[in-house]
Short mmCIF file of N, CA and C in Angstrom, two decimals:
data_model
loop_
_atom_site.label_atom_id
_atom_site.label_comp_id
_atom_site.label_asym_id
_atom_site.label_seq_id
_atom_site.Cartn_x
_atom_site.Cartn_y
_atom_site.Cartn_z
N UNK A 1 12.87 -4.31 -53.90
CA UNK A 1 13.43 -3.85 -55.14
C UNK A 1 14.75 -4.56 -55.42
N UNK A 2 15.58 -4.75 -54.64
CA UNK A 2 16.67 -5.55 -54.84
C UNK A 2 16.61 -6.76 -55.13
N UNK A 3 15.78 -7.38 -54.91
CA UNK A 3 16.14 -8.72 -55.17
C UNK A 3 14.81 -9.24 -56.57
N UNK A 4 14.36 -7.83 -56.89
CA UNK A 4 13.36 -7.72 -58.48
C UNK A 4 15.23 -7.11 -59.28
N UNK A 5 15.61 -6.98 -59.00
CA UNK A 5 16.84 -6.68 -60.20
C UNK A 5 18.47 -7.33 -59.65
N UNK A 6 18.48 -8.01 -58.73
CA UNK A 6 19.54 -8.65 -58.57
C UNK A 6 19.88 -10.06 -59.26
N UNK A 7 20.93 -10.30 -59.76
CA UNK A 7 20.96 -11.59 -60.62
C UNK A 7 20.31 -12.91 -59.98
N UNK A 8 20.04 -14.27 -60.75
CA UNK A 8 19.87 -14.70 -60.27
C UNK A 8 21.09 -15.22 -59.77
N UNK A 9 20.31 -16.20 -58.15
CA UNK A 9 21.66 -16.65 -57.64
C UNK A 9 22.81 -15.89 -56.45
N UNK A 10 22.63 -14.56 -56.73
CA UNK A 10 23.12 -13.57 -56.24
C UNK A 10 22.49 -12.16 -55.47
N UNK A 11 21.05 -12.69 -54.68
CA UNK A 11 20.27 -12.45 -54.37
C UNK A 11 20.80 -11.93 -52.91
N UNK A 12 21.26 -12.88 -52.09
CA UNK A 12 22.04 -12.30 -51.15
C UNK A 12 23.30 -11.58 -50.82
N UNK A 13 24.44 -11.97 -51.73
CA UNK A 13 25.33 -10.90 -52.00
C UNK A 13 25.14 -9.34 -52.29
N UNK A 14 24.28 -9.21 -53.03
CA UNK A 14 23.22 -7.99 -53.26
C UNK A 14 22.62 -6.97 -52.32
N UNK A 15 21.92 -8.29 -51.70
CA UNK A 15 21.41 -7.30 -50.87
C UNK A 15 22.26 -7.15 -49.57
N UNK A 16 23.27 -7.57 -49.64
CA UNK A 16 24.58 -7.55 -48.51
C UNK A 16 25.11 -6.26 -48.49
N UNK A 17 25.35 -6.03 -50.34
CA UNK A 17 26.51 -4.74 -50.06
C UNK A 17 25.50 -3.45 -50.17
N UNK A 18 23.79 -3.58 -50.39
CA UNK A 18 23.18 -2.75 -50.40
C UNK A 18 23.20 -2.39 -49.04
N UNK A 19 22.76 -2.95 -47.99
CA UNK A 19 23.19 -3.10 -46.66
C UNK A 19 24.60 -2.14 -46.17
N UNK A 20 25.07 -3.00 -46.54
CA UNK A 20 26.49 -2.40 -46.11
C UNK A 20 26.80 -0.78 -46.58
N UNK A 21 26.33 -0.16 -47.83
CA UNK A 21 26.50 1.15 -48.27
C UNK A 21 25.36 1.89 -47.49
N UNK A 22 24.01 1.41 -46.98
CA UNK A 22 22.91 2.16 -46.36
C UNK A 22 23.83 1.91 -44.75
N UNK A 23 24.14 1.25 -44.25
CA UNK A 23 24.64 1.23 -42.81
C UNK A 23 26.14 2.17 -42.70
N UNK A 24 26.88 2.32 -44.25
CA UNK A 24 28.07 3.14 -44.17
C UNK A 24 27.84 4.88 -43.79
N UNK A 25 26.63 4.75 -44.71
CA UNK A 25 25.96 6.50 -44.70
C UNK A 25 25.57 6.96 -43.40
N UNK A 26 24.86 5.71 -42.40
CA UNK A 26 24.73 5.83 -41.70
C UNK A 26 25.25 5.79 -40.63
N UNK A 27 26.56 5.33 -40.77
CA UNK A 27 27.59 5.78 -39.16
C UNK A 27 28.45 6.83 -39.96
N UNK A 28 28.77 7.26 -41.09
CA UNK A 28 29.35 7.99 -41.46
C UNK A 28 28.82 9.87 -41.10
N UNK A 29 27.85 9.92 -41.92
CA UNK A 29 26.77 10.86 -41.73
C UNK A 29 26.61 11.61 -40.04
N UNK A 30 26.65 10.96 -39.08
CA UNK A 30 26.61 11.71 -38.18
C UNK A 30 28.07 12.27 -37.15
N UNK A 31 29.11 11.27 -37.82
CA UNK A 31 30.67 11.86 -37.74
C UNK A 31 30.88 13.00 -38.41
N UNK A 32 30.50 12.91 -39.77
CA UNK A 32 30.69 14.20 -40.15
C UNK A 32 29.89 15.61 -40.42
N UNK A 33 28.47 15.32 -39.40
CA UNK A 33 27.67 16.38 -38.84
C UNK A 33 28.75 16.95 -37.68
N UNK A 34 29.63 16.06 -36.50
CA UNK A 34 29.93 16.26 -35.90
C UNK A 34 30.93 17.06 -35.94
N UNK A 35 31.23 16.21 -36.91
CA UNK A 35 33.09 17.50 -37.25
C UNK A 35 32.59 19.03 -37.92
N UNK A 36 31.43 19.03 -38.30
CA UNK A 36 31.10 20.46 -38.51
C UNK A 36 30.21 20.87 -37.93
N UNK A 37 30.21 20.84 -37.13
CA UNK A 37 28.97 21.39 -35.70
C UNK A 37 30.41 22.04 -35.27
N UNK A 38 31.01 21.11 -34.44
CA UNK A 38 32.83 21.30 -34.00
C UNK A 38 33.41 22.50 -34.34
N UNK A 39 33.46 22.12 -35.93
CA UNK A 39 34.11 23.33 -36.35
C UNK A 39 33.79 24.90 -37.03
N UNK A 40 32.35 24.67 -36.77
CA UNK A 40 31.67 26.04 -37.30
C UNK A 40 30.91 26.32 -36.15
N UNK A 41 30.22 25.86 -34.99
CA UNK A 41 29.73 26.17 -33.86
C UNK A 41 28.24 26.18 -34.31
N UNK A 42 27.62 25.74 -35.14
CA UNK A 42 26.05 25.75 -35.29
C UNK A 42 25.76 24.63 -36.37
N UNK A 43 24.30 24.73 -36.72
CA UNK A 43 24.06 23.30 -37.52
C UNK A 43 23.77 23.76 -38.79
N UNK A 44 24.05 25.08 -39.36
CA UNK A 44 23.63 25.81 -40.41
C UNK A 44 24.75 25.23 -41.61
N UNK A 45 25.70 24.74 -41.75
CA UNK A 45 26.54 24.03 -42.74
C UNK A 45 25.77 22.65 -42.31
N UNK A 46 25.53 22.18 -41.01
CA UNK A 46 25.48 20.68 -41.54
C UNK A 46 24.34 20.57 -41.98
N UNK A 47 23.20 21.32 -42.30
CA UNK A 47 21.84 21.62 -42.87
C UNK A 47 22.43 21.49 -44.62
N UNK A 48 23.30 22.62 -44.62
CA UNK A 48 23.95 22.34 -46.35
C UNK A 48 24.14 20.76 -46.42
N UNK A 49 25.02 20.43 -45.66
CA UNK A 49 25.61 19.46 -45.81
C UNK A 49 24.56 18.02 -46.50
N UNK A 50 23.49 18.00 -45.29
CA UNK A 50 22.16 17.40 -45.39
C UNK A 50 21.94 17.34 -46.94
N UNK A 51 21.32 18.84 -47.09
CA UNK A 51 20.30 19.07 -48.51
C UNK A 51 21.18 19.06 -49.47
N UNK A 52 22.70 18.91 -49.53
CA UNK A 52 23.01 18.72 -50.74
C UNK A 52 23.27 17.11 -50.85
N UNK A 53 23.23 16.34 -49.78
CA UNK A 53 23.37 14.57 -49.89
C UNK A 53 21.82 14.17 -50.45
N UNK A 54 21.07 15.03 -50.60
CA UNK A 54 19.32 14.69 -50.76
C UNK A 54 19.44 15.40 -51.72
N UNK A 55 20.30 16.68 -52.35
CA UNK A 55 19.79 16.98 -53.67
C UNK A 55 20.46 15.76 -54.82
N UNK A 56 21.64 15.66 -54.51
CA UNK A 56 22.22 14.38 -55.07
C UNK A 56 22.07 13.12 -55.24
N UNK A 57 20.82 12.84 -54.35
CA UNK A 57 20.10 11.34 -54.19
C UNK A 57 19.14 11.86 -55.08
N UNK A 58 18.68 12.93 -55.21
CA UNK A 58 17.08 13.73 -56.60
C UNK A 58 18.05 13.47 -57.73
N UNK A 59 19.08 13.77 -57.82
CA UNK A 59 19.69 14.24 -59.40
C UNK A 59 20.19 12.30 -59.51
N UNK A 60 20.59 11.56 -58.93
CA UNK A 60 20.68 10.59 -59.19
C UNK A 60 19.63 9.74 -59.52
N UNK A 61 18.30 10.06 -58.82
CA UNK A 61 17.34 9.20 -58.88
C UNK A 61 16.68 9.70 -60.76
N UNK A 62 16.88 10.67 -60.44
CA UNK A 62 16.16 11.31 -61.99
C UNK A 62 17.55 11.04 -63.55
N UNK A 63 18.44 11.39 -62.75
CA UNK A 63 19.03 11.23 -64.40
C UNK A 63 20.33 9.87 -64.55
N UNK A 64 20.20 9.32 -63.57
CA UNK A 64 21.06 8.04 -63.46
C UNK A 64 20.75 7.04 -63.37
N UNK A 65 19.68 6.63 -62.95
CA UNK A 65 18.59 5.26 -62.85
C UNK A 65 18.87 4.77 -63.78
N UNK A 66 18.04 5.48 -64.30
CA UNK A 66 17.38 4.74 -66.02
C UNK A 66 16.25 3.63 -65.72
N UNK A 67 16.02 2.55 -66.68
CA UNK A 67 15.19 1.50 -66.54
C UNK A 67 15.52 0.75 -64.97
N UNK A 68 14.40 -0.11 -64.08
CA UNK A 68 14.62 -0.66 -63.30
C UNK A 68 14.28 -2.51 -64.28
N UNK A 69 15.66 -3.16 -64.39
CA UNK A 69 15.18 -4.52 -64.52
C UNK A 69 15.86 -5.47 -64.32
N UNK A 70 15.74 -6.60 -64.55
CA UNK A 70 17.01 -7.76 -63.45
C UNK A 70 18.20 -7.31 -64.14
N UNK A 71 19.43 -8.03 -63.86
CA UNK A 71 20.83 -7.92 -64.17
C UNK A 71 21.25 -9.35 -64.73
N UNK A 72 20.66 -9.38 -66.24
CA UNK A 72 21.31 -10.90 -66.41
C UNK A 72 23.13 -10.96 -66.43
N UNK A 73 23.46 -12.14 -66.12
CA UNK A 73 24.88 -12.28 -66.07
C UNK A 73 25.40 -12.89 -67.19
N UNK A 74 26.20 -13.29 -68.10
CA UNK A 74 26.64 -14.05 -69.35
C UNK A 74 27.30 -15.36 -68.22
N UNK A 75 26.64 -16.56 -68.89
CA UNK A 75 27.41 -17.72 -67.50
C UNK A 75 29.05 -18.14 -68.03
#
């Protein structure tokens, strides 16, 4: 999908910082399971915590998208 809507030319930059934001969530995300395991003693907030990062990936995917199509650039 990234590189069906990334400019041309800029194909790898793209998919660099897509990278980089999926690998942030992912060392991030379990630091801050940790700090609330820590500080509430069970996994019942970091369950909130979870389903509201997944209800927010639904409400983004549905009303923020919009069209999927390349990204022309003005040269």
């Amino acid at each position: 999908m990234i590189s069906d809507i990334a400019p041309k030319g800029l194909g790898g930059l793209t998919g660099g910082l897509f990278n980089f934001c999926a690998n942030f969530a992912g060392i991030l995300t379990p630091l801050v399971i940790g700090f609330i395991v820590a500080a509430f003693g069970d996994f019942f907030y970091a369950l909130i915590y979870i389903g509201g990062a997944a209800l927010l990936g639904v409400v983004a995917y549905l009303f923020i998208l919009g069209d999927v199509k390349r990204i022309e650039l003005s040269q």
